[in-house]
């Protein structure tokens, strides 16, 4: 009983105390992230062992240490870095162009009911089309190359930004506009103090979708239309059966995805401090 | 802060119809009244009698179908500053209390440093100083509503319009805030129109009570409140309050029952 009481006094909800004997005690922190890390390391280790001892075919599942070596050599000869930068550039340029057009149009459509009524049917018609499907047409018009890739990527960023921004503005509680009007706020002030911050959570959700879509689209488009970039690299590796290179590209793309999410988390806590406080 | 100039208001044959999904709604029909400068008038009536619509028309947020609102200088609204206080959601959730309360001053073109100092000082007078960097979601409903009132009072309005400002609060917070309102009105002496569905509150706060009934919304009766000022919560027990309360209730009871489909 005495032990349990001391436990209650000192133990945080995340840690628990195990009594191995009367004298020795361990504090094990039940931190979810630590456990996830341990599981991840365990999986890698089992993969390594299984591939090394021939339980699984090292041809299809090369051991992680081989993949790491391959990444090292691809890094030193510059292939990985240049292809990563190419993919990053295509993705970001497409995102900035398509995303900012979507943002601006979304704000205007959210603000003006009349404008929204006119444009909405067009958005509804074009939006469901998988953007990868327009690539052949774009290549016919603009030729094979970076321009076509970035146009498709931009189209992929445009719609999630547009739709989320628009709905973000539309769902702002009408009372906020009444308050602004009552205090005779100028249109500029309404935009700055009501529309932008009021729709910001939804805009950020749109940005998240746009980032994921553009990453997917850039890699997919590179696979079918380019020999450069991470997508092109994967495709080349597949056609020449360089399995370790496929894995190397996948690792980099995974890191991309993780970085995107970290970036979004930082951006959210910077732009929406009022939402963080509400959830905590 | 000097007491601002209050204003007289004339509501001149105000009628408001609008189209809804269920057809034409006669929100207001031929509403007339005059409110003297510095007077506190409570508008009381059952839900849906059009009192919020009337307040929005007085605030200039919506246009009447016919009729007009005139202020003492004869114009429509030039030079008249109205501040409207809503039931809830009056604060911007994305701004700190300081920025919210300073919002009125911000739109009057007061510079950032000056308006922040002025606002902080006022918040401290109200006892909210230490919460100026909190977000609205971190404060209780009563504190939020006090911040809304602070924002309105800071722009020194000629006319203060309040739309059931305490209806979302618990009964005890409401008592304290009603008393605070009595104090603020005494200090600033603006003209006040206070909309409520609570009969006792209307009698306790107002110089005059306008009794509204719905479908179509119109002023049914005017009641002069014969209570001395300053008033406090103990005035609830005065015979005048009790008698008037039942008088008003009789006048609106039928409509309340009807709206709830209670027979008899």
Coordinates of C-alpha atoms in Angstrom, one line a residue:
Chain A
X1 CA 0.0 0.0 0.0
X2 CA 2.8 2.3 0.8
X3 CA 4.3 1.8 -2.6
X4 CA 1.0 2.6 -4.3
X5 CA 0.7 5.8 -2.4
X6 CA 4.1 7.0 -3.3
X7 CA 3.3 6.1 -6.9
X8 CA 0.3 8.3 -6.8
X9 CA 2.2 11.2 -5.5
X10 CA 5.1 11.2 -7.9
X11 CA 3.9 9.3 -10.9
X12 CA 2.8 11.3 -13.9
X13 CA 0.1 9.7 -16.1
X14 CA 2.8 8.8 -18.7
X15 CA 5.1 6.8 -16.4
X16 CA 4.5 3.7 -14.4
X17 CA 6.6 2.1 -11.9
X18 CA 7.5 -1.6 -11.9
X19 CA 8.7 -3.3 -8.8
X20 CA 11.2 -6.0 -9.5
X21 CA 12.1 -6.5 -5.9
X22 CA 11.8 -4.6 -2.7
X23 CA 14.8 -2.5 -3.5
X24 CA 15.1 -2.0 -7.2
X25 CA 12.7 -0.1 -9.3
X26 CA 12.6 1.0 -12.9
X27 CA 10.8 4.0 -14.3
X28 CA 9.6 3.2 -17.7
X29 CA 8.2 6.1 -19.6
X30 CA 5.2 5.0 -21.7
X31 CA 5.8 7.6 -24.3
X32 CA 4.0 6.7 -27.5
X33 CA 6.8 8.1 -29.7
X34 CA 9.5 6.0 -27.9
X35 CA 7.4 2.8 -28.4
X36 CA 6.8 3.7 -32.1
X37 CA 10.6 4.2 -32.5
X38 CA 11.3 0.8 -30.9
X39 CA 8.8 -1.0 -33.1
X40 CA 10.3 0.7 -36.2
X41 CA 13.8 -0.3 -35.2
X42 CA 12.6 -3.8 -34.5
X43 CA 11.0 -4.1 -37.9
X44 CA 14.2 -2.9 -39.6
X45 CA 16.3 -5.3 -37.6
X46 CA 14.0 -8.3 -38.5
X47 CA 14.1 -7.3 -42.1
X48 CA 17.9 -7.0 -42.1
X49 CA 18.2 -10.5 -40.4
X50 CA 15.6 -12.1 -42.6
X51 CA 17.2 -10.8 -45.8
X52 CA 20.8 -11.6 -44.6
X53 CA 19.8 -15.2 -43.7
X54 CA 17.8 -15.7 -46.9
X55 CA 14.3 -16.0 -45.2
X56 CA 13.1 -13.4 -47.6
X57 CA 14.6 -12.9 -51.1
X58 CA 17.3 -10.2 -50.9
X59 CA 16.7 -9.6 -54.6
X60 CA 13.2 -8.1 -53.9
X61 CA 13.9 -7.1 -50.3
X62 CA 17.5 -6.0 -50.0
X63 CA 18.6 -5.6 -46.4
X64 CA 18.3 -2.1 -45.0
X65 CA 22.1 -1.9 -44.7
X66 CA 22.5 -2.4 -48.4
X67 CA 19.9 0.3 -49.1
X68 CA 21.7 2.6 -46.8
X69 CA 24.9 1.9 -48.6
X70 CA 23.2 2.6 -51.9
X71 CA 21.9 5.9 -50.6
X72 CA 25.4 6.8 -49.6
X73 CA 26.9 6.1 -53.0
X74 CA 24.0 7.8 -54.8
X75 CA 24.6 10.8 -52.5
X76 CA 28.3 10.9 -53.3
X77 CA 27.9 10.7 -57.0
X78 CA 25.3 13.4 -56.9
X79 CA 22.4 11.5 -58.5
X80 CA 20.2 11.5 -55.5
X81 CA 20.7 15.2 -54.6
X82 CA 20.2 16.4 -58.1
X83 CA 17.0 14.3 -58.7
X84 CA 15.7 15.3 -55.3
X85 CA 16.2 19.0 -56.1
X86 CA 14.6 18.6 -59.5
X87 CA 11.5 17.0 -57.9
X88 CA 11.4 19.6 -55.2
X89 CA 11.6 22.5 -57.7
X90 CA 8.9 21.1 -59.9
X91 CA 6.7 20.4 -56.9
X92 CA 7.2 23.8 -55.3
X93 CA 6.8 25.9 -58.4
X94 CA 3.6 24.1 -59.3
X95 CA 2.4 24.4 -55.7
X96 CA 3.1 28.1 -55.5
X97 CA 1.5 28.9 -58.8
X98 CA -1.5 26.6 -58.5
X99 CA -1.9 27.2 -54.8
X100 CA -1.8 31.0 -54.9
X101 CA -4.3 31.1 -57.8
X102 CA -6.5 28.8 -55.8
X103 CA -6.1 30.9 -52.7
X104 CA -7.0 34.2 -54.5
X105 CA -9.9 32.7 -56.4
X106 CA -11.1 30.9 -53.2
X107 CA -11.1 34.2 -51.2
X108 CA -13.0 36.0 -53.9
X109 CA -15.5 33.2 -54.3
X110 CA -16.0 33.0 -50.6
X111 CA -16.5 36.8 -50.2
X112 CA -18.9 37.3 -53.2
X113 CA -22.0 35.2 -53.3
X114 CA -22.7 36.2 -56.8
X115 CA -19.3 35.4 -58.1
X116 CA -19.4 32.0 -56.3
X117 CA -22.8 31.1 -57.9
X118 CA -21.3 31.8 -61.4
X119 CA -18.0 30.0 -61.0
X120 CA -19.0 27.1 -58.7
X121 CA -20.5 24.9 -61.5
X122 CA -17.2 25.1 -63.4
X123 CA -15.2 24.1 -60.3
X124 CA -17.7 21.3 -59.5
X125 CA -17.3 20.0 -63.1
X126 CA -13.5 20.1 -63.4
X127 CA -12.5 19.3 -59.8
X128 CA -13.3 15.5 -59.8
X129 CA -11.1 14.9 -62.9
X130 CA -7.9 13.1 -61.8
X131 CA -5.3 15.7 -62.7
X132 CA -2.8 13.1 -64.0
X133 CA -5.3 12.3 -66.8
X134 CA -4.8 15.7 -68.4
X135 CA -1.0 15.1 -68.8
X136 CA -1.2 13.7 -72.3
X137 CA -3.3 16.7 -73.5
X138 CA -1.0 19.1 -71.7
X139 CA 2.0 17.5 -73.4
X140 CA 0.4 17.7 -76.8
X141 CA -0.1 21.5 -76.3
X142 CA 3.1 22.4 -74.3
X143 CA 5.4 19.6 -75.3
X144 CA 7.3 17.1 -73.1
X145 CA 9.2 18.7 -70.3
X146 CA 9.2 20.8 -67.2
X147 CA 6.5 23.2 -68.3
X148 CA 3.9 20.4 -68.8
X149 CA 4.9 18.7 -65.5
X150 CA 4.5 21.9 -63.6
X151 CA 1.1 22.7 -65.2
X152 CA -0.3 19.4 -64.1
X153 CA 1.2 19.8 -60.6
X154 CA -0.2 23.3 -60.4
X155 CA -3.7 22.0 -61.4
X156 CA -3.4 19.5 -58.6
X157 CA -2.6 22.2 -56.0
X158 CA -5.2 24.6 -57.4
X159 CA -8.4 22.8 -56.5
X160 CA -7.8 21.8 -52.9
X161 CA -6.6 25.3 -52.1
X162 CA -9.6 26.9 -53.9
X163 CA -12.2 24.7 -52.3
X164 CA -10.9 24.9 -48.8
X165 CA -10.3 28.6 -48.9
X166 CA -13.8 29.2 -50.3
X167 CA -15.5 27.1 -47.7
X168 CA -13.3 28.6 -45.0
X169 CA -14.6 32.1 -45.9
X170 CA -18.2 30.9 -46.3
X171 CA -18.3 29.2 -42.9
X172 CA -17.1 32.4 -41.0
X173 CA -20.0 33.1 -38.6
X174 CA -22.0 36.0 -40.0
X175 CA -21.9 37.8 -36.6
X176 CA -18.2 38.6 -37.2
X177 CA -19.1 40.5 -40.3
X178 CA -21.9 42.3 -38.4
X179 CA -19.4 43.3 -35.7
X180 CA -16.9 44.6 -38.3
X181 CA -19.7 46.5 -40.0
X182 CA -21.0 47.9 -36.8
X183 CA -17.5 49.3 -36.0
X184 CA -17.3 50.7 -39.5
X185 CA -14.4 48.5 -40.6
X186 CA -13.1 49.3 -44.1
X187 CA -13.1 46.5 -46.7
X188 CA -9.4 46.2 -46.2
X189 CA -9.9 45.8 -42.4
X190 CA -12.6 43.2 -42.9
X191 CA -10.3 41.2 -45.2
X192 CA -7.3 41.6 -42.9
X193 CA -9.0 41.0 -39.5
X194 CA -12.0 38.8 -40.3
X195 CA -11.7 37.0 -43.6
X196 CA -8.1 36.0 -43.6
X197 CA -7.8 34.8 -39.9
X198 CA -11.4 33.4 -40.0
X199 CA -10.6 31.2 -43.0
X200 CA -7.0 30.4 -42.0
X201 CA -7.7 27.0 -40.4
X202 CA -9.5 25.8 -43.5
X203 CA -6.8 27.4 -45.8
X204 CA -4.1 25.4 -43.9
X205 CA -6.2 22.2 -44.3
X206 CA -6.2 23.0 -48.0
X207 CA -2.5 23.5 -48.0
X208 CA -2.0 20.1 -46.4
X209 CA -4.1 18.5 -49.1
X210 CA -2.3 20.5 -51.8
X211 CA 1.1 19.5 -50.6
X212 CA 0.2 15.8 -50.5
X213 CA -1.4 16.0 -53.9
X214 CA 1.5 17.8 -55.5
X215 CA 4.0 15.3 -54.1
X216 CA 2.0 12.5 -55.5
X217 CA 1.5 14.2 -58.8
X218 CA 5.1 15.3 -59.3
X219 CA 6.4 11.7 -58.7
X220 CA 3.6 10.2 -60.9
X221 CA 4.1 12.6 -63.7
X222 CA 7.9 12.2 -63.6
X223 CA 7.4 8.4 -63.9
X224 CA 5.6 8.6 -67.1
X225 CA 7.2 11.7 -68.7
X226 CA 10.7 12.2 -67.4
X227 CA 14.0 10.5 -66.8
X228 CA 14.9 13.0 -64.1
X229 CA 13.5 13.6 -60.6
X230 CA 12.7 11.0 -58.0
X231 CA 9.8 9.6 -60.1
X232 CA 12.0 9.4 -63.2
X233 CA 14.7 7.7 -61.1
X234 CA 12.3 5.1 -59.7
X235 CA 11.1 4.3 -63.2
X236 CA 14.6 4.0 -64.6
X237 CA 15.6 1.8 -61.7
X238 CA 12.5 -0.4 -62.4
X239 CA 13.2 -0.8 -66.1
X240 CA 16.9 -1.8 -65.3
X241 CA 15.9 -3.8 -62.2
X242 CA 18.1 -1.8 -59.8
X243 CA 16.0 -2.7 -56.8
X244 CA 18.2 -0.8 -54.3
X245 CA 17.8 2.4 -56.2
X246 CA 14.0 2.0 -56.1
X247 CA 14.2 1.7 -52.3
X248 CA 16.6 4.7 -52.1
X249 CA 14.1 6.9 -53.9
X250 CA 11.3 5.7 -51.7
X251 CA 13.2 6.5 -48.6
X252 CA 13.8 10.1 -49.9
X253 CA 10.1 10.5 -50.9
X254 CA 9.1 9.3 -47.4
X255 CA 11.4 11.8 -45.8
X256 CA 9.7 14.4 -48.1
X257 CA 6.4 13.5 -46.7
X258 CA 7.6 13.7 -43.1
X259 CA 9.2 17.1 -43.7
X260 CA 6.0 18.4 -45.2
X261 CA 4.1 17.4 -42.1
X262 CA 6.6 18.9 -39.7
X263 CA 6.5 22.1 -41.8
X264 CA 2.7 22.2 -41.6
X265 CA 2.7 21.6 -37.8
X266 CA 5.1 24.6 -37.3
X267 CA 3.1 26.7 -39.7
X268 CA -0.1 25.9 -37.8
X269 CA 1.2 26.7 -34.4
X270 CA 2.7 30.0 -35.8
X271 CA -0.4 31.1 -37.7
X272 CA -3.2 29.7 -35.5
X273 CA -2.1 30.2 -31.8
X274 CA -5.7 30.7 -30.9
X275 CA -6.6 27.2 -32.1
X276 CA -3.8 25.5 -30.2
X277 CA -4.9 27.1 -27.0
X278 CA -8.5 25.9 -27.6
X279 CA -7.5 22.3 -28.1
X280 CA -5.1 22.2 -25.1
Chain B
X1 CA -13.1 59.5 -20.4
X2 CA -15.8 62.2 -20.7
X3 CA -19.4 61.2 -21.0
X4 CA -20.1 61.2 -24.8
X5 CA -23.0 63.1 -26.2
X6 CA -26.0 60.9 -26.3
X7 CA -28.6 61.1 -29.0
X8 CA -32.3 61.1 -29.6
X9 CA -33.7 58.5 -31.8
X10 CA -36.9 58.4 -33.8
X11 CA -38.2 55.2 -35.3
X12 CA -40.5 56.4 -38.0
X13 CA -43.1 53.8 -39.4
X14 CA -40.5 51.0 -39.6
X15 CA -41.7 48.0 -41.5
X16 CA -39.6 45.0 -42.5
X17 CA -40.8 42.1 -44.7
X18 CA -38.6 39.5 -46.1
X19 CA -38.8 36.3 -48.1
X20 CA -38.0 33.0 -46.4
X21 CA -38.4 29.3 -47.4
X22 CA -41.9 29.3 -45.9
X23 CA -43.0 32.4 -47.7
X24 CA -43.3 36.1 -46.8
X25 CA -42.3 37.0 -43.2
X26 CA -43.8 40.1 -41.6
X27 CA -41.0 40.8 -39.2
X28 CA -42.0 44.4 -38.3
X29 CA -45.1 46.3 -39.0
X30 CA -45.3 50.1 -38.6
X31 CA -43.0 50.5 -35.5
X32 CA -43.0 54.0 -34.1
X33 CA -41.2 55.4 -31.1
X34 CA -39.1 58.2 -29.8
X35 CA -36.3 57.8 -27.4
X36 CA -34.8 60.8 -25.6
X37 CA -31.1 61.5 -25.3
X38 CA -29.6 59.5 -22.4
X39 CA -32.7 57.4 -21.9
X40 CA -32.5 53.7 -21.3
X41 CA -35.2 51.8 -23.1
X42 CA -35.8 48.1 -22.8
X43 CA -37.6 46.3 -25.5
X44 CA -39.3 43.1 -24.2
X45 CA -41.2 40.5 -26.1
X46 CA -41.5 36.8 -26.8
X47 CA -39.1 35.0 -29.1
X48 CA -39.6 35.7 -32.7
X49 CA -41.4 39.0 -32.2
X50 CA -38.8 40.8 -34.4
X51 CA -36.9 42.6 -31.6
X52 CA -33.5 41.6 -32.9
X53 CA -34.5 42.6 -36.4
X54 CA -35.5 46.0 -35.0
X55 CA -32.1 46.4 -33.3
X56 CA -30.2 45.5 -36.5
X57 CA -32.2 48.2 -38.4
X58 CA -31.4 50.7 -35.7
X59 CA -27.7 49.7 -35.9
X60 CA -27.8 50.2 -39.7
X61 CA -26.9 46.5 -40.4
X62 CA -30.1 45.9 -42.4
X63 CA -32.4 48.2 -44.3
X64 CA -36.1 48.5 -43.4
X65 CA -38.6 47.7 -46.1
X66 CA -40.2 51.1 -45.4
X67 CA -39.9 53.8 -42.8
X68 CA -36.7 55.2 -41.4
X69 CA -34.5 55.7 -38.3
X70 CA -33.6 59.3 -37.5
X71 CA -31.3 60.7 -34.9
X72 CA -31.4 64.0 -33.1
X73 CA -29.4 65.9 -35.7
X74 CA -32.0 65.0 -38.3
X75 CA -29.6 62.9 -40.4
X76 CA -29.8 59.2 -41.0
X77 CA -26.6 58.3 -39.2
X78 CA -23.8 60.7 -40.0
X79 CA -21.8 61.5 -36.9
X80 CA -23.8 59.1 -34.8
X81 CA -21.8 56.2 -33.4
X82 CA -23.7 53.1 -32.5
X83 CA -22.2 50.1 -30.8
X84 CA -24.1 46.9 -31.0
X85 CA -23.7 44.1 -28.4
X86 CA -24.8 40.7 -29.4
X87 CA -25.8 37.6 -27.4
X88 CA -22.7 35.7 -28.0
X89 CA -19.9 35.1 -30.5
X90 CA -19.3 38.8 -30.3
X91 CA -15.5 38.4 -30.0
X92 CA -13.2 37.3 -32.8
X93 CA -11.8 33.9 -31.6
X94 CA -8.5 34.6 -33.5
X95 CA -7.7 37.8 -31.6
X96 CA -6.5 38.3 -28.1
X97 CA -8.8 40.0 -25.6
X98 CA -6.6 43.2 -26.0
X99 CA -7.0 43.2 -29.8
X100 CA -10.7 42.4 -29.6
X101 CA -11.5 45.2 -27.2
X102 CA -9.3 47.6 -29.2
X103 CA -11.0 46.7 -32.5
X104 CA -13.4 49.6 -32.3
X105 CA -10.6 52.1 -31.7
X106 CA -8.6 50.4 -34.5
X107 CA -11.3 51.2 -36.9
X108 CA -11.5 54.8 -35.7
X109 CA -7.9 55.1 -36.9
X110 CA -6.3 55.2 -33.4
X111 CA -2.6 54.3 -33.6
X112 CA -1.5 50.9 -32.4
X113 CA 0.4 52.0 -29.3
X114 CA -2.2 54.5 -28.2
X115 CA -5.1 52.1 -28.6
X116 CA -3.3 49.3 -26.8
X117 CA -2.5 51.5 -23.9
X118 CA -6.0 52.9 -23.7
X119 CA -7.5 49.4 -23.9
X120 CA -5.1 47.9 -21.4
X121 CA -5.9 50.7 -18.9
X122 CA -9.6 50.2 -19.4
X123 CA -9.3 46.4 -19.0
X124 CA -7.5 47.0 -15.8
X125 CA -10.3 49.3 -14.5
X126 CA -12.7 46.4 -15.3
X127 CA -10.4 43.9 -13.6
X128 CA -9.7 42.1 -16.8
X129 CA -6.1 43.5 -17.2
X130 CA -4.3 40.2 -16.6
X131 CA -6.3 38.5 -19.3
X132 CA -5.5 40.9 -22.1
X133 CA -3.3 38.4 -23.9
X134 CA -5.7 35.5 -23.5
X135 CA -7.8 34.3 -26.4
X136 CA -11.6 34.4 -26.0
X137 CA -11.8 30.6 -25.8
X138 CA -9.7 30.6 -22.7
X139 CA -12.2 32.9 -20.8
X140 CA -15.6 32.1 -19.2
X141 CA -18.7 33.3 -21.0
X142 CA -19.2 36.1 -18.5
X143 CA -15.7 37.4 -18.9
X144 CA -16.1 37.3 -22.7
X145 CA -19.3 39.3 -22.5
X146 CA -17.7 41.9 -20.3
X147 CA -14.9 42.2 -23.0
X148 CA -17.6 42.7 -25.6
X149 CA -19.1 45.5 -23.5
X150 CA -15.7 47.0 -22.9
X151 CA -15.1 47.1 -26.7
X152 CA -18.4 49.0 -27.2
X153 CA -17.9 51.4 -24.4
X154 CA -14.3 52.3 -25.5
X155 CA -15.5 53.9 -28.7
X156 CA -17.7 56.2 -26.6
X157 CA -20.9 55.5 -28.6
X158 CA -23.8 57.9 -28.7
X159 CA -26.1 55.0 -28.8
X160 CA -25.6 51.6 -27.2
X161 CA -27.7 48.8 -28.6
X162 CA -27.8 45.5 -26.7
X163 CA -29.4 42.3 -27.9
X164 CA -30.0 40.0 -25.0
X165 CA -26.4 40.4 -24.0
X166 CA -26.6 38.1 -20.9
X167 CA -29.0 35.4 -22.2
X168 CA -26.2 32.9 -22.6
X169 CA -25.0 33.3 -19.0
X170 CA -25.8 31.5 -15.8
X171 CA -28.3 33.3 -13.5
X172 CA -25.6 34.4 -11.0
X173 CA -23.2 35.9 -13.5
X174 CA -26.2 37.6 -15.0
X175 CA -27.0 39.3 -11.7
X176 CA -23.5 40.7 -11.4
X177 CA -23.3 41.9 -15.0
X178 CA -26.7 43.6 -14.8
X179 CA -25.4 45.5 -11.8
X180 CA -22.2 46.4 -13.7
X181 CA -24.3 47.6 -16.6
X182 CA -26.3 49.9 -14.3
X183 CA -22.9 51.3 -13.2
X184 CA -21.5 51.7 -16.7
X185 CA -24.6 53.5 -17.9
X186 CA -24.5 55.9 -15.0
X187 CA -20.9 56.7 -15.8
X188 CA -21.2 57.1 -19.6
X189 CA -24.8 58.3 -19.9
X190 CA -25.3 57.2 -23.5
X191 CA -28.7 56.4 -24.9
X192 CA -29.3 52.7 -24.5
X193 CA -31.7 50.3 -26.2
X194 CA -31.7 47.0 -24.5
X195 CA -33.5 44.0 -26.0
X196 CA -34.5 41.1 -23.8
X197 CA -37.0 38.5 -23.3
X198 CA -36.7 38.7 -19.5
X199 CA -39.5 40.8 -18.2
X200 CA -37.9 41.5 -14.8
X201 CA -34.6 42.5 -16.3
X202 CA -36.4 44.9 -18.6
X203 CA -38.2 46.6 -15.7
X204 CA -35.1 46.7 -13.5
X205 CA -32.8 48.2 -16.2
X206 CA -35.0 50.5 -18.2
X207 CA -36.4 54.0 -17.8
X208 CA -39.2 52.8 -20.1
X209 CA -40.2 49.4 -21.3
X210 CA -41.5 48.9 -24.9
X211 CA -43.6 45.8 -25.0
X212 CA -43.4 44.1 -28.4
X213 CA -45.6 41.3 -29.8
X214 CA -44.9 39.3 -32.9
X215 CA -46.5 38.3 -36.3
X216 CA -46.2 41.1 -37.3
X217 CA -43.8 42.6 -34.9
X218 CA -45.1 45.8 -33.4
X219 CA -45.0 47.9 -30.2
X220 CA -48.0 46.9 -28.2
X221 CA -47.6 49.1 -25.1
X222 CA -45.2 51.5 -23.5
X223 CA -44.6 51.3 -19.7
X224 CA -42.9 54.1 -17.8
X225 CA -40.7 52.5 -15.0
X226 CA -41.4 54.4 -11.8
X227 CA -38.2 53.4 -9.9
X228 CA -35.6 55.9 -8.7
X229 CA -32.0 55.7 -9.8
X230 CA -29.5 54.6 -8.9
X231 CA -31.0 51.2 -8.8
X232 CA -29.6 47.9 -7.6
X233 CA -30.7 44.3 -7.6
X234 CA -32.8 44.7 -4.4
X235 CA -35.3 46.8 -6.4
X236 CA -36.5 43.5 -7.7
X237 CA -38.6 43.2 -4.6
X238 CA -40.4 46.5 -5.0
X239 CA -44.2 46.2 -5.5
X240 CA -44.0 48.1 -8.7
X241 CA -41.7 45.6 -10.3
X242 CA -43.9 42.7 -9.2
X243 CA -47.1 44.2 -10.5
X244 CA -45.6 45.3 -13.8
X245 CA -44.1 41.9 -14.3
X246 CA -47.5 40.2 -14.2
X247 CA -49.0 42.9 -16.3
X248 CA -46.4 42.4 -19.1
X249 CA -46.7 38.6 -18.8
X250 CA -50.4 38.7 -19.3
X251 CA -49.9 40.8 -22.4
X252 CA -47.5 38.3 -24.0
X253 CA -48.6 35.0 -22.5
X254 CA -51.0 34.2 -25.3
X255 CA -48.4 34.5 -27.9
X256 CA -45.8 32.4 -26.0
X257 CA -48.4 29.6 -25.5
X258 CA -49.4 29.8 -29.2
X259 CA -45.8 29.6 -30.3
X260 CA -45.3 26.5 -28.2
X261 CA -48.6 25.1 -29.3
X262 CA -49.8 24.8 -25.7
X263 CA -53.6 24.9 -25.6
X264 CA -55.8 26.5 -23.0

